[in-house]
Amino acid sequence: MIKKIPEKLKMLIIPLAIILAVVLVAVIFLGPRLSGIITGQEEISSQKAKLAKLTAKAAFLESLQASELQTKTENSLAFLPAEKDLPRVLSVVRNLAGDNGLELQGVRVGAGDISTGSAAVKTNKNELESLELKVILVGSWDQLQGFLFQIEEASPLMRVAKADMSFLPPLVEATLLIDSFSLPLPITLGASETPLAAISPQEEEVYRQLVKVIPQNQESLPSITSPSGRENPFVF
Amino acid sequence: MAQGINFLKPEPVGDFRFYYRARLFKVASLILLIVGCLALAATIALSINLAQTEKAVAAQTQIKKEKIAGLKKVESLQIILEQRLAALVGFKQKDLISEAKIIEEVLKATMAEVTVSEISLDEKKLVVVEGSAADSSALGAFLDRLSSQESLFAPATLTSLVRQEDGGYLFTVNLEIENHD
């Protein structure tokens, strides 16, 4: 015989069932949903931040004049080439010596410096590579002085690293160690949302200086090949 | 004696306090149910809104990525240019004094009684000057002039001095570029 449920308990069954159902729904459904919403909000925040970076980058890229940028890059590559260019350096040194009336008695290329591969592993992406050239010049001091001043303003970028001069009046015999610099191109573009560095006023000033020494008949920059993916877009 | 009866709120039969509490419990459960339903609806609405926002942001991100991909050539040119100019700025900051200027400064300090036979300049811009002087006072004056050059050299170091038969001197002097940082 089924025991009759007491009248008092009957009154509490429905409210109890409701409370139980609400608690169950909260635990099973609302809890995970809420935690999912919090995670989703964080995800959206990071996506929005990424979108903001992409928007800024796209706006920055759109603001750049492609043709002007192309010219500037060609000039900067002429002044600071991507690879060591021995024939061009030799030609510039020979011409400068000739222009100043100096006798070029000898040229020697520094051992182990011609290969770009030998210096390929660089920790700093802005670290310059150098090609060492030893030249022996004979002439007057004025001629040599002219050569020394001009080589510092020559294109490609060169510097006298070491100089030995013997004065045998009225002549000076100078043995110069000339470094010609190059800078390998970057390998990748980086992540799409990585912001691009704008050209700083200091860099603008450096560009204004270098453009004065770039010969106008320099060879043009080869066009960029159609890229496949984001890897190695700098292969010219 | 007349007795008033409230039909809307009938007097509970039996245990008055129990019925009163049971009614409160019933009302509370109903309120909880309503709040639960509202929370459920809000959660579902929020989820839908979140999904829509996520979709919109993803779509915009994709559009921007495509736009940037279309400007890849400009991007690579900008990177190359900036890389080169940044390297040149760094280079120019280190390369403050030209070699020609250094040698010119040494030669400017020479006088009739002093002859410079050799100047060596190494990578660290240490300058070694070799030459001959007619007498010690000429050599002293030469060293004073080298050291008193307005901005270029730290006081000169005489590293070698050989007296000649004619009373003159062969000398070697080391010069360092003065640091003005």
Tab-separated table of C-alpha atoms in Angstrom:
chain	number	residue	atom	x	y	z
A	1	MET	CA	0.000	0.000	0.000
A	2	ILE	CA	1.412	3.310	-1.049
A	3	LYS	CA	1.992	5.510	1.868
A	4	LYS	CA	0.127	8.752	1.558
A	5	ILE	CA	2.352	11.811	1.203
A	6	PRO	CA	1.737	14.190	4.066
A	7	GLU	CA	-0.238	17.316	3.153
A	8	LYS	CA	2.494	19.653	4.427
A	9	LEU	CA	5.169	18.030	2.263
A	10	LYS	CA	2.947	18.238	-0.786
A	11	MET	CA	3.031	22.015	-0.541
A	12	LEU	CA	6.823	22.074	-0.684
A	13	ILE	CA	7.402	19.621	-3.526
A	14	ILE	CA	6.826	22.012	-6.448
A	15	PRO	CA	8.924	24.909	-5.072
A	16	LEU	CA	11.687	22.450	-4.212
A	17	ALA	CA	11.580	21.009	-7.717
A	18	ILE	CA	11.782	24.497	-9.206
A	19	ILE	CA	14.780	25.444	-7.063
A	20	LEU	CA	16.483	22.158	-7.897
A	21	ALA	CA	15.862	22.670	-11.609
A	22	VAL	CA	17.208	26.235	-11.513
A	23	VAL	CA	20.327	25.135	-9.634
A	24	LEU	CA	20.862	22.219	-12.032
A	25	VAL	CA	20.502	24.477	-15.073
A	26	ALA	CA	22.897	26.989	-13.495
A	27	VAL	CA	25.503	24.340	-12.775
A	28	ILE	CA	25.201	22.367	-16.006
A	29	PHE	CA	24.433	25.088	-18.524
A	30	LEU	CA	25.036	28.617	-17.219
A	31	GLY	CA	28.407	27.967	-15.532
A	32	PRO	CA	30.231	26.624	-18.587
A	33	ARG	CA	28.481	29.162	-20.835
A	34	LEU	CA	29.589	32.058	-18.641
A	35	SER	CA	33.175	30.851	-18.507
A	36	GLY	CA	33.007	30.426	-22.292
A	37	ILE	CA	31.724	33.983	-22.625
A	38	ILE	CA	34.566	35.348	-20.474
A	39	THR	CA	37.140	33.456	-22.575
A	40	GLY	CA	35.386	34.604	-25.730
A	41	GLN	CA	35.480	38.230	-24.578
A	42	GLU	CA	39.229	37.965	-23.958
A	43	GLU	CA	39.695	36.337	-27.362
A	44	ILE	CA	37.692	39.088	-29.044
A	45	SER	CA	39.689	41.740	-27.203
A	46	SER	CA	42.938	40.272	-28.506
A	47	GLN	CA	41.437	39.925	-31.999
A	48	LYS	CA	40.328	43.551	-31.871
A	49	ALA	CA	43.826	44.609	-30.805
A	50	LYS	CA	45.249	42.615	-33.708
A	51	LEU	CA	42.704	44.195	-36.036
A	52	ALA	CA	43.662	47.655	-34.790
A	53	LYS	CA	47.319	46.901	-35.580
A	54	LEU	CA	46.384	45.574	-39.007
A	55	THR	CA	44.242	48.643	-39.679
A	56	ALA	CA	47.068	50.969	-38.652
A	57	LYS	CA	49.547	49.019	-40.764
A	58	ALA	CA	47.259	48.983	-43.804
A	59	ALA	CA	46.653	52.740	-43.429
A	60	PHE	CA	50.395	53.344	-43.091
A	61	LEU	CA	51.159	51.249	-46.175
A	62	GLU	CA	48.450	53.041	-48.155
A	63	SER	CA	49.930	56.372	-47.152
A	64	LEU	CA	53.283	55.465	-48.710
A	65	GLN	CA	54.016	56.446	-52.275
A	66	ALA	CA	55.197	53.271	-53.984
A	67	SER	CA	57.204	55.031	-56.694
A	68	GLU	CA	58.957	57.364	-54.250
A	69	LEU	CA	59.681	54.436	-51.964
A	70	GLN	CA	61.062	52.452	-54.879
A	71	THR	CA	63.458	55.292	-55.758
A	72	LYS	CA	64.542	55.756	-52.168
A	73	THR	CA	65.138	52.027	-51.742
A	74	GLU	CA	67.126	51.868	-54.984
A	75	ASN	CA	69.277	54.754	-53.784
A	76	SER	CA	69.820	53.208	-50.375
A	77	LEU	CA	70.706	49.881	-52.021
A	78	ALA	CA	73.169	51.645	-54.291
A	79	PHE	CA	74.820	53.271	-51.284
A	80	LEU	CA	74.627	50.233	-49.021
A	81	PRO	CA	74.321	47.179	-51.276
A	82	ALA	CA	72.794	43.886	-50.244
A	83	GLU	CA	75.852	41.930	-51.339
A	84	LYS	CA	79.552	42.561	-51.499
A	85	ASP	CA	80.289	44.007	-54.899
A	86	LEU	CA	84.025	43.767	-55.514
A	87	PRO	CA	84.074	44.946	-59.165
A	88	ARG	CA	82.121	48.100	-58.298
A	89	VAL	CA	84.293	48.874	-55.270
A	90	LEU	CA	87.467	48.372	-57.321
A	91	SER	CA	86.117	50.589	-60.058
A	92	VAL	CA	85.222	53.377	-57.589
A	93	VAL	CA	88.630	53.222	-55.872
A	94	ARG	CA	90.458	53.228	-59.225
A	95	ASN	CA	88.387	56.160	-60.494
A	96	LEU	CA	88.875	58.168	-57.311
A	97	ALA	CA	92.624	57.570	-57.398
A	98	GLY	CA	92.724	58.603	-61.056
A	99	ASP	CA	90.548	61.677	-60.482
A	100	ASN	CA	92.926	62.873	-57.780
A	101	GLY	CA	96.048	62.174	-59.833
A	102	LEU	CA	97.266	59.391	-57.543
A	103	GLU	CA	99.156	56.405	-58.810
A	104	LEU	CA	97.485	53.173	-57.807
A	105	GLN	CA	100.408	50.831	-57.222
A	106	GLY	CA	98.586	47.834	-55.873
A	107	VAL	CA	95.269	46.422	-54.780
A	108	ARG	CA	94.671	43.364	-52.645
A	109	VAL	CA	91.375	42.000	-51.453
A	110	GLY	CA	91.265	41.002	-47.802
A	111	ALA	CA	91.351	37.245	-47.248
A	112	GLY	CA	88.082	35.506	-46.425
A	113	ASP	CA	85.914	38.551	-46.835
A	114	ILE	CA	84.629	38.086	-50.359
A	115	SER	CA	82.190	35.345	-49.537
A	116	THR	CA	78.890	36.664	-48.288
A	117	GLY	CA	78.075	33.179	-47.049
A	118	SER	CA	81.050	33.182	-44.708
A	119	ALA	CA	79.496	36.061	-42.861
A	120	ALA	CA	75.902	35.013	-43.336
A	121	VAL	CA	75.145	34.250	-39.699
A	122	LYS	CA	74.694	37.618	-38.089
A	123	THR	CA	72.957	38.106	-34.812
A	124	ASN	CA	72.060	41.719	-35.453
A	125	LYS	CA	69.973	42.324	-38.558
A	126	ASN	CA	71.504	45.784	-38.928
A	127	GLU	CA	75.085	44.600	-38.637
A	128	LEU	CA	77.103	45.664	-41.630
A	129	GLU	CA	79.320	43.243	-43.508
A	130	SER	CA	82.573	44.514	-44.859
A	131	LEU	CA	84.800	43.772	-47.803
A	132	GLU	CA	88.387	44.663	-47.061
A	133	LEU	CA	90.559	46.161	-49.747
A	134	LYS	CA	94.238	47.017	-49.348
A	135	VAL	CA	95.440	49.676	-51.770
A	136	ILE	CA	98.837	51.282	-52.232
A	137	LEU	CA	98.738	54.839	-53.534
A	138	VAL	CA	101.495	57.267	-54.374
A	139	GLY	CA	101.088	60.994	-54.902
A	140	SER	CA	101.278	64.330	-53.152
A	141	TRP	CA	99.649	64.949	-49.789
A	142	ASP	CA	97.040	67.194	-51.363
A	143	GLN	CA	96.101	64.475	-53.844
A	144	LEU	CA	95.927	61.894	-51.086
A	145	GLN	CA	93.889	64.206	-48.901
A	146	GLY	CA	91.429	64.684	-51.752
A	147	PHE	CA	91.185	60.907	-52.150
A	148	LEU	CA	90.628	60.355	-48.416
A	149	PHE	CA	87.861	62.934	-48.225
A	150	GLN	CA	86.178	61.675	-51.395
A	151	ILE	CA	86.232	58.010	-50.435
A	152	GLU	CA	84.182	58.817	-47.349
A	153	GLU	CA	81.502	60.306	-49.539
A	154	ALA	CA	81.642	57.654	-52.222
A	155	SER	CA	78.974	55.173	-53.126
A	156	PRO	CA	78.987	52.325	-52.087
A	157	LEU	CA	79.746	53.125	-48.452
A	158	MET	CA	83.474	52.894	-47.741
A	159	ARG	CA	85.775	53.831	-44.912
A	160	VAL	CA	89.531	53.822	-44.438
A	161	ALA	CA	90.052	51.423	-41.558
A	162	LYS	CA	93.826	51.588	-41.410
A	163	ALA	CA	96.368	53.843	-43.009
A	164	ASP	CA	100.154	53.745	-43.194
A	165	MET	CA	101.818	56.704	-44.824
A	166	SER	CA	105.420	57.256	-45.655
A	167	PHE	CA	106.375	60.815	-46.440
A	168	LEU	CA	109.122	61.092	-49.047
A	169	PRO	CA	108.738	64.773	-49.986
A	170	PRO	CA	107.106	65.776	-52.204
A	171	LEU	CA	105.481	62.336	-52.411
A	172	VAL	CA	103.478	60.315	-49.942
A	173	GLU	CA	103.181	56.569	-50.209
A	174	ALA	CA	100.013	55.435	-48.530
A	175	THR	CA	98.940	51.893	-47.781
A	176	LEU	CA	95.260	52.035	-47.025
A	177	LEU	CA	92.956	49.349	-45.737
A	178	ILE	CA	89.554	50.279	-47.111
A	179	ASP	CA	86.371	48.648	-45.841
A	180	SER	CA	83.466	48.581	-48.246
A	181	PHE	CA	80.201	47.850	-46.490
A	182	SER	CA	77.114	45.871	-47.405
A	183	LEU	CA	73.998	44.807	-45.556
A	184	PRO	CA	72.133	41.598	-46.433
A	185	LEU	CA	68.431	41.944	-47.097
A	186	PRO	CA	65.981	40.804	-44.425
A	187	ILE	CA	64.832	37.207	-44.876
A	188	THR	CA	61.150	37.516	-43.937
A	189	LEU	CA	58.482	40.180	-43.588
A	190	GLY	CA	57.496	39.033	-40.119
A	191	ALA	CA	53.914	38.589	-38.877
A	192	SER	CA	51.255	40.504	-40.772
A	193	GLU	CA	50.253	42.497	-37.692
A	194	THR	CA	53.829	43.454	-36.853
A	195	PRO	CA	53.913	47.236	-37.153
A	196	LEU	CA	56.222	48.773	-39.717
A	197	ALA	CA	58.837	51.192	-38.539
A	198	ALA	CA	58.436	54.620	-40.037
A	199	ILE	CA	61.451	56.509	-41.296
A	200	SER	CA	62.678	58.675	-38.429
A	201	PRO	CA	63.879	62.276	-38.923
A	202	GLN	CA	67.448	61.064	-38.286
A	203	GLU	CA	67.072	58.453	-41.012
A	204	GLU	CA	65.573	61.069	-43.337
A	205	GLU	CA	68.642	63.201	-42.726
A	206	VAL	CA	70.953	60.280	-43.499
A	207	TYR	CA	68.988	59.658	-46.693
A	208	ARG	CA	69.331	63.312	-47.737
A	209	GLN	CA	73.089	62.994	-47.265
A	210	LEU	CA	73.439	59.737	-49.156
A	211	VAL	CA	71.298	60.826	-52.086
A	212	LYS	CA	73.828	63.587	-52.763
A	213	VAL	CA	76.577	61.038	-53.428
A	214	ILE	CA	74.562	58.507	-55.436
A	215	PRO	CA	75.498	58.576	-59.100
A	216	GLN	CA	72.413	59.156	-61.233
A	217	ASN	CA	73.232	56.409	-63.734
A	218	GLN	CA	73.131	53.626	-61.175
A	219	GLU	CA	71.575	50.362	-62.128
A	220	SER	CA	67.914	50.059	-61.252
A	221	LEU	CA	66.504	47.805	-58.609
A	222	PRO	CA	65.242	44.578	-60.095
A	223	SER	CA	61.514	44.141	-59.660
A	224	ILE	CA	60.196	41.997	-56.864
A	225	THR	CA	59.057	38.607	-58.044
A	226	SER	CA	55.528	37.522	-57.349
A	227	PRO	CA	55.646	36.163	-53.826
A	228	SER	CA	54.427	32.733	-52.842
A	229	GLY	CA	53.499	33.022	-49.186
A	230	ARG	CA	55.156	35.393	-46.733
A	231	GLU	CA	58.559	33.749	-46.838
A	232	ASN	CA	61.566	35.477	-48.351
A	233	PRO	CA	59.882	38.353	-50.191
A	234	PHE	CA	63.206	40.125	-50.631
A	235	VAL	CA	64.631	37.861	-53.320
A	236	PHE	CA	65.337	40.229	-56.168
B	1	MET	CA	-21.281	39.134	17.183
B	2	ALA	CA	-20.375	39.829	13.570
B	3	GLN	CA	-17.127	38.374	12.272
B	4	GLY	CA	-15.354	39.629	9.119
B	5	ILE	CA	-14.064	37.098	6.598
B	6	ASN	CA	-11.306	37.968	4.113
B	7	PHE	CA	-11.948	35.771	1.068
B	8	LEU	CA	-8.869	36.880	-0.785
B	9	LYS	CA	-6.618	35.763	2.015
B	10	PRO	CA	-8.268	32.899	3.699
B	11	GLU	CA	-7.124	32.041	7.137
B	12	PRO	CA	-4.870	29.043	7.029
B	13	VAL	CA	-6.179	26.023	8.632
B	14	GLY	CA	-3.981	24.270	11.149
B	15	ASP	CA	-0.355	25.427	11.596
B	16	PHE	CA	-0.500	29.066	10.570
B	17	ARG	CA	3.292	29.622	10.692
B	18	PHE	CA	4.029	26.618	8.482
B	19	TYR	CA	1.574	27.741	5.803
B	20	TYR	CA	2.945	31.237	5.894
B	21	ARG	CA	6.535	29.991	5.419
B	22	ALA	CA	5.463	27.547	2.723
B	23	ARG	CA	3.891	30.397	0.799
B	24	LEU	CA	7.068	32.488	1.121
B	25	PHE	CA	9.057	29.515	-0.081
B	26	LYS	CA	6.747	29.151	-3.068
B	27	VAL	CA	7.103	32.848	-3.945
B	28	ALA	CA	10.881	32.701	-3.553
B	29	SER	CA	11.077	29.677	-5.831
B	30	LEU	CA	9.007	31.505	-8.433
B	31	ILE	CA	11.296	34.553	-8.224
B	32	LEU	CA	14.306	32.264	-8.550
B	33	LEU	CA	12.729	30.653	-11.591
B	34	ILE	CA	12.146	34.053	-13.209
B	35	VAL	CA	15.711	35.193	-12.429
B	36	GLY	CA	17.049	31.890	-13.754
B	37	CYS	CA	15.075	32.268	-16.974
B	38	LEU	CA	16.301	35.845	-17.377
B	39	ALA	CA	19.908	34.777	-16.761
B	40	LEU	CA	19.504	31.963	-19.257
B	41	ALA	CA	18.073	34.312	-21.868
B	42	ALA	CA	20.824	36.871	-21.217
B	43	THR	CA	23.519	34.216	-21.510
B	44	ILE	CA	22.117	32.925	-24.773
B	45	ALA	CA	21.813	36.479	-26.136
B	46	LEU	CA	25.356	37.283	-25.045
B	47	SER	CA	26.671	34.103	-26.673
B	48	ILE	CA	24.938	34.953	-29.932
B	49	ASN	CA	26.237	38.525	-29.801
B	50	LEU	CA	29.733	37.283	-29.031
B	51	ALA	CA	29.670	34.859	-31.918
B	52	GLN	CA	28.476	37.589	-34.272
B	53	THR	CA	31.155	40.018	-33.057
B	54	GLU	CA	33.806	37.346	-33.416
B	55	LYS	CA	32.650	36.649	-36.937
B	56	ALA	CA	32.649	40.349	-37.848
B	57	VAL	CA	36.121	40.914	-36.360
B	58	ALA	CA	37.439	37.828	-38.159
B	59	ALA	CA	35.967	39.070	-41.437
B	60	GLN	CA	37.495	42.532	-40.972
B	61	THR	CA	40.837	40.988	-40.006
B	62	GLN	CA	40.765	38.913	-43.159
B	63	ILE	CA	40.003	42.010	-45.258
B	64	LYS	CA	42.899	43.920	-43.688
B	65	LYS	CA	45.227	40.962	-44.153
B	66	GLU	CA	44.295	40.792	-47.809
B	67	LYS	CA	44.829	44.533	-48.150
B	68	ILE	CA	48.274	44.240	-46.538
B	69	ALA	CA	49.091	41.254	-48.755
B	70	GLY	CA	48.193	43.426	-51.743
B	71	LEU	CA	50.664	46.027	-50.507
B	72	LYS	CA	53.416	43.486	-49.958
B	73	LYS	CA	55.750	45.171	-52.405
B	74	VAL	CA	55.412	48.503	-50.602
B	75	GLU	CA	55.916	46.732	-47.282
B	76	SER	CA	59.112	45.023	-48.431
B	77	LEU	CA	60.456	48.283	-49.882
B	78	GLN	CA	59.723	50.087	-46.630
B	79	ILE	CA	61.425	47.347	-44.603
B	80	ILE	CA	64.531	47.400	-46.805
B	81	LEU	CA	64.741	51.191	-46.734
B	82	GLU	CA	64.229	51.431	-42.987
B	83	GLN	CA	66.753	48.635	-42.353
B	84	ARG	CA	69.398	50.373	-44.466
B	85	LEU	CA	68.805	53.835	-43.049
B	86	ALA	CA	68.759	52.552	-39.450
B	87	ALA	CA	72.075	50.787	-40.076
B	88	LEU	CA	73.525	53.955	-41.597
B	89	VAL	CA	72.357	56.047	-38.639
B	90	GLY	CA	74.125	53.592	-36.299
B	91	PHE	CA	77.207	53.646	-38.503
B	92	LYS	CA	77.341	57.446	-38.623
B	93	GLN	CA	76.989	57.677	-34.849
B	94	LYS	CA	80.131	55.561	-34.424
B	95	ASP	CA	82.003	57.167	-37.281
B	96	LEU	CA	82.382	60.701	-36.033
B	97	ILE	CA	85.836	61.701	-37.210
B	98	SER	CA	87.161	60.997	-40.668
B	99	GLU	CA	90.594	59.502	-41.244
B	100	ALA	CA	91.503	62.321	-43.597
B	101	LYS	CA	90.692	64.838	-40.878
B	102	ILE	CA	92.911	62.989	-38.374
B	103	ILE	CA	95.884	62.913	-40.747
B	104	GLU	CA	95.300	66.522	-41.677
B	105	GLU	CA	95.386	67.487	-37.995
B	106	VAL	CA	98.735	65.702	-37.522
B	107	LEU	CA	100.247	67.384	-40.559
B	108	LYS	CA	98.904	70.774	-39.475
B	109	ALA	CA	100.942	70.454	-36.281
B	110	THR	CA	104.229	69.938	-38.134
B	111	MET	CA	106.682	72.789	-38.471
B	112	ALA	CA	109.780	73.501	-40.488
B	113	GLU	CA	112.041	71.784	-37.916
B	114	VAL	CA	109.901	68.649	-37.713
B	115	THR	CA	109.485	66.124	-40.532
B	116	VAL	CA	106.841	63.419	-40.361
B	117	SER	CA	108.012	60.282	-42.139
B	118	GLU	CA	105.154	57.921	-41.323
B	119	ILE	CA	101.624	58.057	-40.006
B	120	SER	CA	99.774	54.883	-39.103
B	121	LEU	CA	96.151	54.814	-38.238
B	122	ASP	CA	94.538	51.621	-36.973
B	123	GLU	CA	90.918	50.470	-36.730
B	124	LYS	CA	90.567	51.924	-33.235
B	125	LYS	CA	91.843	55.225	-34.553
B	126	LEU	CA	95.086	55.036	-32.618
B	127	VAL	CA	97.523	57.187	-34.539
B	128	VAL	CA	101.251	56.444	-34.564
B	129	VAL	CA	103.420	59.241	-35.939
B	130	GLU	CA	107.079	58.686	-36.793
B	131	GLY	CA	109.440	61.436	-37.842
B	132	SER	CA	112.479	63.488	-37.078
B	133	ALA	CA	112.970	66.795	-35.290
B	134	ALA	CA	115.873	69.232	-35.597
B	135	ASP	CA	116.206	69.567	-31.817
B	136	SER	CA	114.409	68.876	-28.569
B	137	SER	CA	112.661	72.236	-28.432
B	138	ALA	CA	111.199	71.705	-31.926
B	139	LEU	CA	109.992	68.263	-30.858
B	140	GLY	CA	108.512	69.742	-27.671
B	141	ALA	CA	106.710	72.407	-29.644
B	142	PHE	CA	105.387	69.755	-32.076
B	143	LEU	CA	104.046	67.664	-29.184
B	144	ASP	CA	102.470	70.739	-27.623
B	145	ARG	CA	100.773	71.605	-30.891
B	146	LEU	CA	99.477	68.036	-31.274
B	147	SER	CA	98.043	68.042	-27.779
B	148	SER	CA	96.622	71.491	-28.042
B	149	GLN	CA	94.633	70.694	-31.151
B	150	GLU	CA	91.256	71.992	-30.175
B	151	SER	CA	89.172	68.877	-30.193
B	152	LEU	CA	90.881	65.900	-31.728
B	153	PHE	CA	93.673	64.361	-29.659
B	154	ALA	CA	94.278	63.460	-26.055
B	155	PRO	CA	97.765	64.412	-24.792
B	156	ALA	CA	100.394	62.792	-27.041
B	157	THR	CA	102.549	59.910	-25.756
B	158	LEU	CA	106.176	59.879	-26.851
B	159	THR	CA	106.981	56.157	-27.176
B	160	SER	CA	110.434	56.318	-28.744
B	161	LEU	CA	113.157	58.942	-28.945
B	162	VAL	CA	116.565	58.348	-30.565
B	163	ARG	CA	119.211	61.060	-30.610
B	164	GLN	CA	121.025	61.435	-33.930
B	165	GLU	CA	124.662	62.381	-34.474
B	166	ASP	CA	123.659	65.780	-35.862
B	167	GLY	CA	121.802	66.629	-32.648
B	168	GLY	CA	118.392	65.886	-34.101
B	169	TYR	CA	115.937	63.280	-32.869
B	170	LEU	CA	113.998	60.402	-34.406
B	171	PHE	CA	110.711	60.057	-32.586
B	172	THR	CA	107.594	57.945	-32.402
B	173	VAL	CA	104.442	59.450	-30.931
B	174	ASN	CA	101.139	57.739	-30.129
B	175	LEU	CA	97.983	59.769	-30.363
B	176	GLU	CA	94.511	58.866	-29.262
B	177	ILE	CA	91.316	60.528	-30.306
B	178	GLU	CA	89.870	62.366	-27.364
B	179	ASN	CA	86.509	61.058	-26.235
B	180	HIS	CA	83.950	63.806	-26.023
B	181	ASP	CA	80.943	61.727	-24.869
